[in-house]
PDB file of C-alpha atoms in Angstrom:
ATOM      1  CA  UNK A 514      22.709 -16.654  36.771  1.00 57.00           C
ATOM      2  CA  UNK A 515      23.974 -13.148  36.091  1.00 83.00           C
ATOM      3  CA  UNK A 516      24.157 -12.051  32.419  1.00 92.00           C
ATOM      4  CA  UNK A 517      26.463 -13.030  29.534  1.00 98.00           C
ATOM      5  CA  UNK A 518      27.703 -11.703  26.680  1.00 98.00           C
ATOM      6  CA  UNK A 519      28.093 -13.982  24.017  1.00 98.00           C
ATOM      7  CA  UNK A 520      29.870 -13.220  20.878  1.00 98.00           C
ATOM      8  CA  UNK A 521      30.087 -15.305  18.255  1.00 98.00           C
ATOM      9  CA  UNK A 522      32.448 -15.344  14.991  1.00 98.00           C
ATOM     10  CA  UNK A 523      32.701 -16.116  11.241  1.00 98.00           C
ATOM     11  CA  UNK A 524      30.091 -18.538  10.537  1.00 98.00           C
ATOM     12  CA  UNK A 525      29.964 -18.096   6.421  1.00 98.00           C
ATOM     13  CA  UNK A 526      26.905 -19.875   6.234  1.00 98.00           C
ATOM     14  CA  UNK A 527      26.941 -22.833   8.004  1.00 98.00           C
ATOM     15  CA  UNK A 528      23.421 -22.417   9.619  1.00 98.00           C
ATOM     16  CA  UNK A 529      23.413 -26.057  11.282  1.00 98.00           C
ATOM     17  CA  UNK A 530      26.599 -25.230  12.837  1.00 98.00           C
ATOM     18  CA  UNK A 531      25.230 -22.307  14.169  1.00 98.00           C
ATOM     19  CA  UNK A 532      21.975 -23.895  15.555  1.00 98.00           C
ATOM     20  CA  UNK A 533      24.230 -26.750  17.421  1.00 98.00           C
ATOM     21  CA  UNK A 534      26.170 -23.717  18.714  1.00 98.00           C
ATOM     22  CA  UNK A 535      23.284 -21.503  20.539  1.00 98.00           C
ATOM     23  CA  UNK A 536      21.654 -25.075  21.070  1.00 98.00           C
ATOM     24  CA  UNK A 537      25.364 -25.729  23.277  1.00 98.00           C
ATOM     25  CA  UNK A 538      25.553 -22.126  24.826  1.00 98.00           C
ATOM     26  CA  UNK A 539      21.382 -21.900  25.296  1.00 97.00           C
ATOM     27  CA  UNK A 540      21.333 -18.088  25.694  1.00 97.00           C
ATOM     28  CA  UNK A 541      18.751 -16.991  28.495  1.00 95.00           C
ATOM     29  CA  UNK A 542      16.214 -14.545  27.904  1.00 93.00           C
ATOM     30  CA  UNK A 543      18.377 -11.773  29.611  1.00 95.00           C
ATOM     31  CA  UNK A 544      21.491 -12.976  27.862  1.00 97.00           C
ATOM     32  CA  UNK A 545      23.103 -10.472  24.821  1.00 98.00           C
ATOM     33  CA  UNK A 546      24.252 -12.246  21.756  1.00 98.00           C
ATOM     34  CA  UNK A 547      26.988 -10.222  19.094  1.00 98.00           C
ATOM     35  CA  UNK A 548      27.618 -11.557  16.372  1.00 98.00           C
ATOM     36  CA  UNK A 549      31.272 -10.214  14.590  1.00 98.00           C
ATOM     37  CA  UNK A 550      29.850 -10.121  10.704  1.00 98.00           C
ATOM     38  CA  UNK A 551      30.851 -12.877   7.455  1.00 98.00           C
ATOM     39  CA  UNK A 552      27.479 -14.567   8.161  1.00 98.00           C
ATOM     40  CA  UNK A 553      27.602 -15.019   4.560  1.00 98.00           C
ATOM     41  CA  UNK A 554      29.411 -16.533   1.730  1.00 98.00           C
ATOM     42  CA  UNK A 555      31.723 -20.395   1.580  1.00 97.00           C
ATOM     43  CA  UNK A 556      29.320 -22.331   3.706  1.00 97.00           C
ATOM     44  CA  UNK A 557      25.898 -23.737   2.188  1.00 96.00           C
ATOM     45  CA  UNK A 558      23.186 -21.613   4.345  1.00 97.00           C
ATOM     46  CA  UNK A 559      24.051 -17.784   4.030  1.00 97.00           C
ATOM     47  CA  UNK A 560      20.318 -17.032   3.300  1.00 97.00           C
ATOM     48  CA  UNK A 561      19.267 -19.225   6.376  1.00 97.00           C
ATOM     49  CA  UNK A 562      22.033 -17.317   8.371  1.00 98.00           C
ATOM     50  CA  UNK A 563      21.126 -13.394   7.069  1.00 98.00           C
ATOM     51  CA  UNK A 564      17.108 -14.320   8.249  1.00 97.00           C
ATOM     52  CA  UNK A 565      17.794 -15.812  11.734  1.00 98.00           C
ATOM     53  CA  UNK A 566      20.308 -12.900  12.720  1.00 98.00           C
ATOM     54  CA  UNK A 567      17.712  -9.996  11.384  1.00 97.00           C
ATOM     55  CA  UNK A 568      15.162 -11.475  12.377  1.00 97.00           C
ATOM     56  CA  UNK A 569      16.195 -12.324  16.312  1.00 97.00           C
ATOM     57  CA  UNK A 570      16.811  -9.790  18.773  1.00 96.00           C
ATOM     58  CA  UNK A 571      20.670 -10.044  18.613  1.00 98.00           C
ATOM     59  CA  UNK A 572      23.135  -7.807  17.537  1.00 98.00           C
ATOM     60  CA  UNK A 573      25.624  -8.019  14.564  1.00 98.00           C
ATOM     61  CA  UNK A 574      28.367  -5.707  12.784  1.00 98.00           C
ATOM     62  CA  UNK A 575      29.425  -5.493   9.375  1.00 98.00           C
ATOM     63  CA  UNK A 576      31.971  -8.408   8.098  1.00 98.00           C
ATOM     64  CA  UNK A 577      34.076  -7.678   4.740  1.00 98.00           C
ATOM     65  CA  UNK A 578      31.791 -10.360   3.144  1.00 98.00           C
ATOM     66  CA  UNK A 579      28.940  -8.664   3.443  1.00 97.00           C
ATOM     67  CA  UNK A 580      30.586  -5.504   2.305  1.00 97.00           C
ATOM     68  CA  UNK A 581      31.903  -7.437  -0.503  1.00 96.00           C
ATOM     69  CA  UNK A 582      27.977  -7.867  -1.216  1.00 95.00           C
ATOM     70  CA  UNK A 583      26.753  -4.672  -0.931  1.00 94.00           C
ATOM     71  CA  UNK A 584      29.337  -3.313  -3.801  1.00 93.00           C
ATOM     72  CA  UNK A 585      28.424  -6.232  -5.861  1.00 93.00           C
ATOM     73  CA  UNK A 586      24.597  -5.637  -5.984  1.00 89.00           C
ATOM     74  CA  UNK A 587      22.139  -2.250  -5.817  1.00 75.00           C
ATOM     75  CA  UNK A 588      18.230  -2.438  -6.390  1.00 62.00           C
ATOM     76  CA  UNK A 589      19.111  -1.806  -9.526  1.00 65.00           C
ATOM     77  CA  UNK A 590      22.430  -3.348 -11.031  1.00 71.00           C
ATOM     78  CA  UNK A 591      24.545  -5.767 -10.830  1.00 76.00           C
ATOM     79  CA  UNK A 592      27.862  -4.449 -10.973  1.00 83.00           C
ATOM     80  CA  UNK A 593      30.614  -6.577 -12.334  1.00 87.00           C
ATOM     81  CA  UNK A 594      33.951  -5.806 -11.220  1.00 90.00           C
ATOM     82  CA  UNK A 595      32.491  -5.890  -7.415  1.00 92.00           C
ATOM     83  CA  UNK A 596      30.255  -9.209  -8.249  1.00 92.00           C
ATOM     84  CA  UNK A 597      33.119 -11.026  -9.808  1.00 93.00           C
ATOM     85  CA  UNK A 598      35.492  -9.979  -7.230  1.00 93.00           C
ATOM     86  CA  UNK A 599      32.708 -11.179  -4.050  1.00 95.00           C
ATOM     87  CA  UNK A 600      31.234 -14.330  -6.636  1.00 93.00           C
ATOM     88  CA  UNK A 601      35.143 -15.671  -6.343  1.00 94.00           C
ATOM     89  CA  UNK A 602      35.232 -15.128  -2.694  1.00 95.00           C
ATOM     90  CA  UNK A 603      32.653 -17.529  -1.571  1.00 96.00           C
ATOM     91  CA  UNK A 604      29.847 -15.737  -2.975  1.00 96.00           C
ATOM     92  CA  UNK A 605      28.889 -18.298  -5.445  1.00 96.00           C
ATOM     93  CA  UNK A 606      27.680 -20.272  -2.331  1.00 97.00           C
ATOM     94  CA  UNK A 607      25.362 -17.623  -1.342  1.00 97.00           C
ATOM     95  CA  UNK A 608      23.850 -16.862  -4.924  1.00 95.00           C
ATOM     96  CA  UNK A 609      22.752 -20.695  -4.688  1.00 96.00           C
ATOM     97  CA  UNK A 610      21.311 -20.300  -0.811  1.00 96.00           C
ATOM     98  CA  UNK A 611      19.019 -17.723  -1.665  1.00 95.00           C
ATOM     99  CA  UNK A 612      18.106 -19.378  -5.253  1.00 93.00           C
ATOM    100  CA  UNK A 613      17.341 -22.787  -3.144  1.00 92.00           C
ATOM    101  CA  UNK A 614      15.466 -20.444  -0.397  1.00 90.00           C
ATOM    102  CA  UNK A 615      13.758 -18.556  -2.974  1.00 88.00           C
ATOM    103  CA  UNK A 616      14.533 -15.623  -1.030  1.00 84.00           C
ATOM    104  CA  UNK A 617      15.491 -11.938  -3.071  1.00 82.00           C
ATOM    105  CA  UNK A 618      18.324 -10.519  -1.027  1.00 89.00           C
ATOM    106  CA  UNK A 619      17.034  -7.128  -1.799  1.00 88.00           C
ATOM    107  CA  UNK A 620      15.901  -6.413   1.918  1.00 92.00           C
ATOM    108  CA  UNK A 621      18.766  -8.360   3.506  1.00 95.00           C
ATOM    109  CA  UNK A 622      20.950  -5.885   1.258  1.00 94.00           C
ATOM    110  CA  UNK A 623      18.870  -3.012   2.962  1.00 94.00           C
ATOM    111  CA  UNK A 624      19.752  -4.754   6.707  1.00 97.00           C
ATOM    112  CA  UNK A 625      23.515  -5.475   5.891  1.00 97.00           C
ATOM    113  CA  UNK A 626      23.707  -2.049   5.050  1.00 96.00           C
ATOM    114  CA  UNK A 627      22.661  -0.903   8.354  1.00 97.00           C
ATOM    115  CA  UNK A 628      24.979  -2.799  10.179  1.00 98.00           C
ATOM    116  CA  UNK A 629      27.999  -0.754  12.373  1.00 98.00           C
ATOM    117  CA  UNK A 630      31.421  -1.200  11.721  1.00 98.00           C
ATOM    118  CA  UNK A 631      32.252  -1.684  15.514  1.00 98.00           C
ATOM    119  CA  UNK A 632      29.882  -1.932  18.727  1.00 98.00           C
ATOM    120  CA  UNK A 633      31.359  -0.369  21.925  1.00 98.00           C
ATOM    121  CA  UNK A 634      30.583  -2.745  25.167  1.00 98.00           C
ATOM    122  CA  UNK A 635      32.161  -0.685  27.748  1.00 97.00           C
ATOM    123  CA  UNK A 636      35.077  -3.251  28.117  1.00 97.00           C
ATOM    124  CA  UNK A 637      34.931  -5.021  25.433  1.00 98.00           C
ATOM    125  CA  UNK A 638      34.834  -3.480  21.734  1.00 98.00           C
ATOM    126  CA  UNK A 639      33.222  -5.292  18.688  1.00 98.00           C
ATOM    127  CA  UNK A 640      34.808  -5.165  15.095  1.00 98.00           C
ATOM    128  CA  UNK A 641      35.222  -7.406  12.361  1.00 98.00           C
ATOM    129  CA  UNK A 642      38.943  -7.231  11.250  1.00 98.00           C
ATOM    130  CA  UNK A 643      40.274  -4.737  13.567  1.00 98.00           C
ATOM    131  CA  UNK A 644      41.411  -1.314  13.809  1.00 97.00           C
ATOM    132  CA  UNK A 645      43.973   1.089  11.762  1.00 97.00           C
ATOM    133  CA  UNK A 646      46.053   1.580  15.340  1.00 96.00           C
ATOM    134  CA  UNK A 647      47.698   4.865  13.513  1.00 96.00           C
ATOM    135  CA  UNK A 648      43.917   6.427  13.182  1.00 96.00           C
ATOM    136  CA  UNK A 649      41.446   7.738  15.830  1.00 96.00           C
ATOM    137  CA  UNK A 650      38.214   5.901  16.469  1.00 95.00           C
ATOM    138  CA  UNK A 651      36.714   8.558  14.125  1.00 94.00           C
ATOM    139  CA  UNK A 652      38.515   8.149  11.301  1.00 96.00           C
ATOM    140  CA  UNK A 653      38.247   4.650  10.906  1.00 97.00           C
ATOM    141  CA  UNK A 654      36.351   3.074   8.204  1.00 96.00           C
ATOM    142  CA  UNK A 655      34.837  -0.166   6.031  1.00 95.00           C
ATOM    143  CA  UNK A 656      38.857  -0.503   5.355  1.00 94.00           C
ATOM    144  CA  UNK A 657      40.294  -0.790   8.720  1.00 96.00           C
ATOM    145  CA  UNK A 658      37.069  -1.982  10.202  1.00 98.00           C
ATOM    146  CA  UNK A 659      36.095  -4.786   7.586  1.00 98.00           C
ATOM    147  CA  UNK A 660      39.679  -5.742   5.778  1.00 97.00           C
ATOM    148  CA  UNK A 661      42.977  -4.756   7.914  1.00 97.00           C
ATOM    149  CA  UNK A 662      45.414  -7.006   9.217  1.00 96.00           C
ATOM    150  CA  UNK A 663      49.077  -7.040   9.613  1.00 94.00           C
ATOM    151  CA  UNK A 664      48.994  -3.537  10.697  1.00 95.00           C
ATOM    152  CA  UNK A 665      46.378  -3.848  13.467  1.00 97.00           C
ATOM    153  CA  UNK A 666      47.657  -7.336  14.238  1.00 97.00           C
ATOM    154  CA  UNK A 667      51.549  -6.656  14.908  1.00 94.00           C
ATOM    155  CA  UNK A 668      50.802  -3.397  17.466  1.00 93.00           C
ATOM    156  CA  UNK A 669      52.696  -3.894  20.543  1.00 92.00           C
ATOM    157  CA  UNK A 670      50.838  -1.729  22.562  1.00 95.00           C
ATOM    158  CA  UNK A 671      47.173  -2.080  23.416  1.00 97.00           C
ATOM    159  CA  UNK A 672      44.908   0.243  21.228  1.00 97.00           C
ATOM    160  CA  UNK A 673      42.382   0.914  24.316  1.00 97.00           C
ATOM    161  CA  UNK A 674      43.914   1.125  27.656  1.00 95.00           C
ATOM    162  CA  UNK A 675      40.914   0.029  29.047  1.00 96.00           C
ATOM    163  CA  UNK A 676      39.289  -2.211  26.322  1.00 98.00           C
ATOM    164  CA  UNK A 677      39.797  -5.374  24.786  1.00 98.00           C
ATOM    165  CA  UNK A 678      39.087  -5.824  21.188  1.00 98.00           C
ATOM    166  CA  UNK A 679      37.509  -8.975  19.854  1.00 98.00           C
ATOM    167  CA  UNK A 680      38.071  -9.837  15.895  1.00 98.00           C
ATOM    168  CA  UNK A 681      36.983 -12.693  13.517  1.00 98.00           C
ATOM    169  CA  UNK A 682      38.162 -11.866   9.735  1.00 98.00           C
ATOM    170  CA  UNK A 683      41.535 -13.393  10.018  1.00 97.00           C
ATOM    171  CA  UNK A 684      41.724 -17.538  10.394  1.00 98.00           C
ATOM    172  CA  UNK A 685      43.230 -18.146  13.679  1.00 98.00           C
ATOM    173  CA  UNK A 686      45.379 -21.078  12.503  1.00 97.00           C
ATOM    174  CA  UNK A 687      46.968 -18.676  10.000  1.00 95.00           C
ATOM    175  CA  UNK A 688      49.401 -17.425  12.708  1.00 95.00           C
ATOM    176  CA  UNK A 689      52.636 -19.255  13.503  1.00 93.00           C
ATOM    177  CA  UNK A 690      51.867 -22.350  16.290  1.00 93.00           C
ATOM    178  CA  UNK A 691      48.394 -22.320  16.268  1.00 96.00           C
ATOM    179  CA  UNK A 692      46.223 -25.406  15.820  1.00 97.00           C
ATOM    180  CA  UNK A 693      42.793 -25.342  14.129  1.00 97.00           C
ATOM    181  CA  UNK A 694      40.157 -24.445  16.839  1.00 98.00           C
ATOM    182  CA  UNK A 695      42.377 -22.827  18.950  1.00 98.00           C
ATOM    183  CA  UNK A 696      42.138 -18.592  19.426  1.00 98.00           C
ATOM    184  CA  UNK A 697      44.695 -15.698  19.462  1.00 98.00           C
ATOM    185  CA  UNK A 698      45.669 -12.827  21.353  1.00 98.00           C
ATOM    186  CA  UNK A 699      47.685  -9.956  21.134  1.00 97.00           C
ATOM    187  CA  UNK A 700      48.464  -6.821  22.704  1.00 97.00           C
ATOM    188  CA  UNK A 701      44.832  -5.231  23.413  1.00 97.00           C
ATOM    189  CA  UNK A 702      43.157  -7.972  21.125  1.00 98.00           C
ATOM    190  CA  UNK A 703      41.963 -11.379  20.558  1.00 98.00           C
ATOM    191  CA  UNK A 704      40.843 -13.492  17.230  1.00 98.00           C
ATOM    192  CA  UNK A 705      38.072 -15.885  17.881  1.00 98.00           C
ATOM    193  CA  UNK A 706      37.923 -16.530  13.853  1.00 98.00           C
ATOM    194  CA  UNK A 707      38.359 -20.503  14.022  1.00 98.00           C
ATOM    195  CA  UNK A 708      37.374 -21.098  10.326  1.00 97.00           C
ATOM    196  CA  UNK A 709      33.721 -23.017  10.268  1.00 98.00           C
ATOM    197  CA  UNK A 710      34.139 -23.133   6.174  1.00 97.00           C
ATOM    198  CA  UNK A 711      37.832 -24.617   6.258  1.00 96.00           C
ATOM    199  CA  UNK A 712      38.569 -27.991   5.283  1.00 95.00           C
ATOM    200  CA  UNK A 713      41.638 -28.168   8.049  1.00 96.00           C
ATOM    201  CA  UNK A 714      39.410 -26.543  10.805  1.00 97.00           C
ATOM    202  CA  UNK A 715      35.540 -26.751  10.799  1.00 98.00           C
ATOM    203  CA  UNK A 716      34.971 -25.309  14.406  1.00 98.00           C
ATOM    204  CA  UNK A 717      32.742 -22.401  14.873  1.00 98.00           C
ATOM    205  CA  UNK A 718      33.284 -20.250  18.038  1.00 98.00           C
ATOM    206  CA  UNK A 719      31.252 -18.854  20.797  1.00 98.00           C
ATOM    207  CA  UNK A 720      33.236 -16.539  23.612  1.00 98.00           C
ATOM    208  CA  UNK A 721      31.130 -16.026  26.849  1.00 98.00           C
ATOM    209  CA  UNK A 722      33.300 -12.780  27.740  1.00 98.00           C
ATOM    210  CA  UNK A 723      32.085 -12.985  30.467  1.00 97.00           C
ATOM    211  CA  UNK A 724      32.634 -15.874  32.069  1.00 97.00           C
ATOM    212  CA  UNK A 725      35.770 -16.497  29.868  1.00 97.00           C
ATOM    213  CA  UNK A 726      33.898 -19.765  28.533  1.00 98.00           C
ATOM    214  CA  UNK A 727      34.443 -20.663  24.766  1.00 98.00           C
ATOM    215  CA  UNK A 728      31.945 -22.971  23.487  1.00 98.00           C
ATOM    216  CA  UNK A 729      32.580 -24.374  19.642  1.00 98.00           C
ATOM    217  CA  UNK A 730      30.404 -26.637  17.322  1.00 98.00           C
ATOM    218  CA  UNK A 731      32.732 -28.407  14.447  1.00 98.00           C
ATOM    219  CA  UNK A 732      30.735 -28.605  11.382  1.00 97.00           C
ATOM    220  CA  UNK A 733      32.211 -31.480   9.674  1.00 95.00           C
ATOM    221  CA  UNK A 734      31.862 -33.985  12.161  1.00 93.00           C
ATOM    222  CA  UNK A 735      28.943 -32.488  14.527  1.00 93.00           C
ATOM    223  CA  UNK A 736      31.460 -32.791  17.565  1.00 96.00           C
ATOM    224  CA  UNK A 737      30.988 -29.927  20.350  1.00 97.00           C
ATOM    225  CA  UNK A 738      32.924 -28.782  23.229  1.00 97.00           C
ATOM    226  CA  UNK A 739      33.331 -26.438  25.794  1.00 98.00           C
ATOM    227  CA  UNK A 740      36.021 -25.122  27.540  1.00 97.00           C
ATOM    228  CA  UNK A 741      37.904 -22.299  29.698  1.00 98.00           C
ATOM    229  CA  UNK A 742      39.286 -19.714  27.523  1.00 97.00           C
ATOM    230  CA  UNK A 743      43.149 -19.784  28.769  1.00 96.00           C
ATOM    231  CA  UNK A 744      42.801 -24.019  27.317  1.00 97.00           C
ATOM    232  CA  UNK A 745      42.537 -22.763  23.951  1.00 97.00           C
ATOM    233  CA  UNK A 746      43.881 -18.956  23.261  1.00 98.00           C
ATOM    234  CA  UNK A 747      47.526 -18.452  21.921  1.00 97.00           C
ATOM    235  CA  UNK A 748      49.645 -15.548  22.034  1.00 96.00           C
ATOM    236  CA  UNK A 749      50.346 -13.526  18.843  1.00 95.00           C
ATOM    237  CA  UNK A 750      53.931 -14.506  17.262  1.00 86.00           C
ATOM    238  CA  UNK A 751      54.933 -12.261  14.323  1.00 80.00           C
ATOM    239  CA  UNK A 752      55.064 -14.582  11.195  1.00 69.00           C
ATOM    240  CA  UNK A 753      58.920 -14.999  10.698  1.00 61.00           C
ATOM    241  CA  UNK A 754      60.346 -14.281   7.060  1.00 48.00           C
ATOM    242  CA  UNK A 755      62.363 -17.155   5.096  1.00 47.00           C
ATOM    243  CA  UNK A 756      65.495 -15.258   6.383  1.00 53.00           C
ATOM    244  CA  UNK A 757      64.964 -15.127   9.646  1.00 50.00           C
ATOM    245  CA  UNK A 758      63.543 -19.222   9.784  1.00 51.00           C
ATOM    246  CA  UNK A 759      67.239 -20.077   7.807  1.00 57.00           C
ATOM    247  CA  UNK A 760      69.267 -17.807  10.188  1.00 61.00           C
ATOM    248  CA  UNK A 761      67.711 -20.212  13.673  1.00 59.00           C
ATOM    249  CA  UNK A 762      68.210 -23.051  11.658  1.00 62.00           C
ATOM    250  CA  UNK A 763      71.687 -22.198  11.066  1.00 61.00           C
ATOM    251  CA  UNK A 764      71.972 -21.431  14.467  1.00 62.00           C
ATOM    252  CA  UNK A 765      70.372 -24.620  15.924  1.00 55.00           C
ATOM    253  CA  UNK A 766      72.942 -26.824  14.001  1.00 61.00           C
ATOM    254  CA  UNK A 767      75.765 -24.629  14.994  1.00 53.00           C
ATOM    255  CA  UNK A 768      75.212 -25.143  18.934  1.00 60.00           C
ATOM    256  CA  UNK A 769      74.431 -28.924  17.725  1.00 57.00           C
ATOM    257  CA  UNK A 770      77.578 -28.971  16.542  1.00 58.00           C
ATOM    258  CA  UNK A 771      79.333 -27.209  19.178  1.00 54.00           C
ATOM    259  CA  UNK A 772      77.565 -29.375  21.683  1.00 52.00           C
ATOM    260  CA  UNK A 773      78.793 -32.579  19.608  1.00 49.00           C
ATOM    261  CA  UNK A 774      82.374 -31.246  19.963  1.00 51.00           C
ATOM    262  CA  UNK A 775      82.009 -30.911  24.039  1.00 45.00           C
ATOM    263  CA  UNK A 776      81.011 -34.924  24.234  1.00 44.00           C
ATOM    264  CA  UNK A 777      83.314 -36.194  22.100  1.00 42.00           C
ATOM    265  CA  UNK A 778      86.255 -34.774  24.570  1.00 35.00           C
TER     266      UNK A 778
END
């Protein structure tokens, strides 16, 4: 078997889910494994999660959550306008993962900070949220890489012409006609952020890039599955405003109307 590339997104601490999804995809010696950052925070493992990803020969970039971390705590404060902000974003969970592990995050702080913002695969390019598509590859930072959406999202032209970027950071079901468990694509990108913590989704995703194979693992009920990419990715619709859903409305019961009128002669 030649080999893959696995890449794997948001799991925010669900550590069993995790384990049932390497378990499903049982990476081969040769095999790379990426994971796209937000190990942390929501779920009830983040502790677990941080130690098997430093500790395994894998690589991983920087997710906002763990940037939310790193402001929130140094070696040698605690400061409180970042720690309130990241505590109310799911990092309540965490705080109780390491007090159950008994683990000090002080040298998983050290290793987050390492992380990149982005790994380049040739092909395929690795970032958390996406990119700023107004800025060059230079000037992009924790912002763009860790936090951006709309912007990078809406592009209608392909950042790379010869890459395609792969994002977690934004829940996939979040865009217009997209089911839980199901991915995204857009021009130049695609989302494989399924939303492990979510009460509506549970699936965690695995992309063999490969191979186009997507393996997933849903927490909640232990279920696993694996498919062909094309079965499960959707393409990108702009969210429409209020005016614009009113407007085809209108329209819709116009041409019913219109169409009423035709049979009735």
């Amino acid at each position: 078997m030649n080999t893959r590339r696995i890449i794997i997104g948001d799991i925010h601490g669900h550590y069993d889910g995790l384990m049932a999804l390497l378990e499903a995809i049982a990476p081969g010696r040769d095999d790379m494994v990426y994971f796209l950052g937000d190990l942390i925070d929501r779920g009830p493992k983040s502790s677990q999660v941080v130690t098997f990803v430093k500790n395994s020969p894998y690589q991983c970039i920087l997710g906002n959550h763990e940037h939310m971390m790193i402001q929130a705590l140094s070696n040698t404060e605690v400061k409180h306008e970042a720690w309130q902000s990241w505590y109310y974003s799911g990092g309540v969970e965490t705080v109780e993962s390491y007090r159950d592990t008994g683990i000090m995050p002080y040298d998983d702080l050290e290793w987050m900070r390492s992380l990149p913002l982005y790994i380049d695969l040739g092909d395929i390019w690795l970032v958390h949220a996406g990119i700023n598509p107004k800025l060059p590859i230079q000037k992009q930072a924790y912002h763009e890489c860790c936090w951006i959406r709309h912007e990078f999202h809406s592009v209608d032209k392909p950042y790379f012409s010869d890459k395609l970027i792969i994002i977690g950071h934004t829940i996939t079901f979040t865009f217009d006609d997209v089911e839980p468990g199901e991915l995204v694509c857009g021009a130049g990108w695609l989302d494989i952020d399924t939303s492990a913590y979510h009460p509506r989704s549970g699936w965690l995703t695995g992309l063999d890039v490969d191979n186009n194979i997507i393996y997933q693992v849903n927490v909640k009920d232990h279920q696993t599955r694996k498919m062909h990419l094309d079965e499960l990715v959707k393409p990108y619709k702009p969210r429409r405003t209020l005016r614009e859903k009113m407007q085809e409305r209108f329209s819709v019961r116009k041409n019913n109307r219109e169409n009423l009128k035709v049979k009735n002669y």
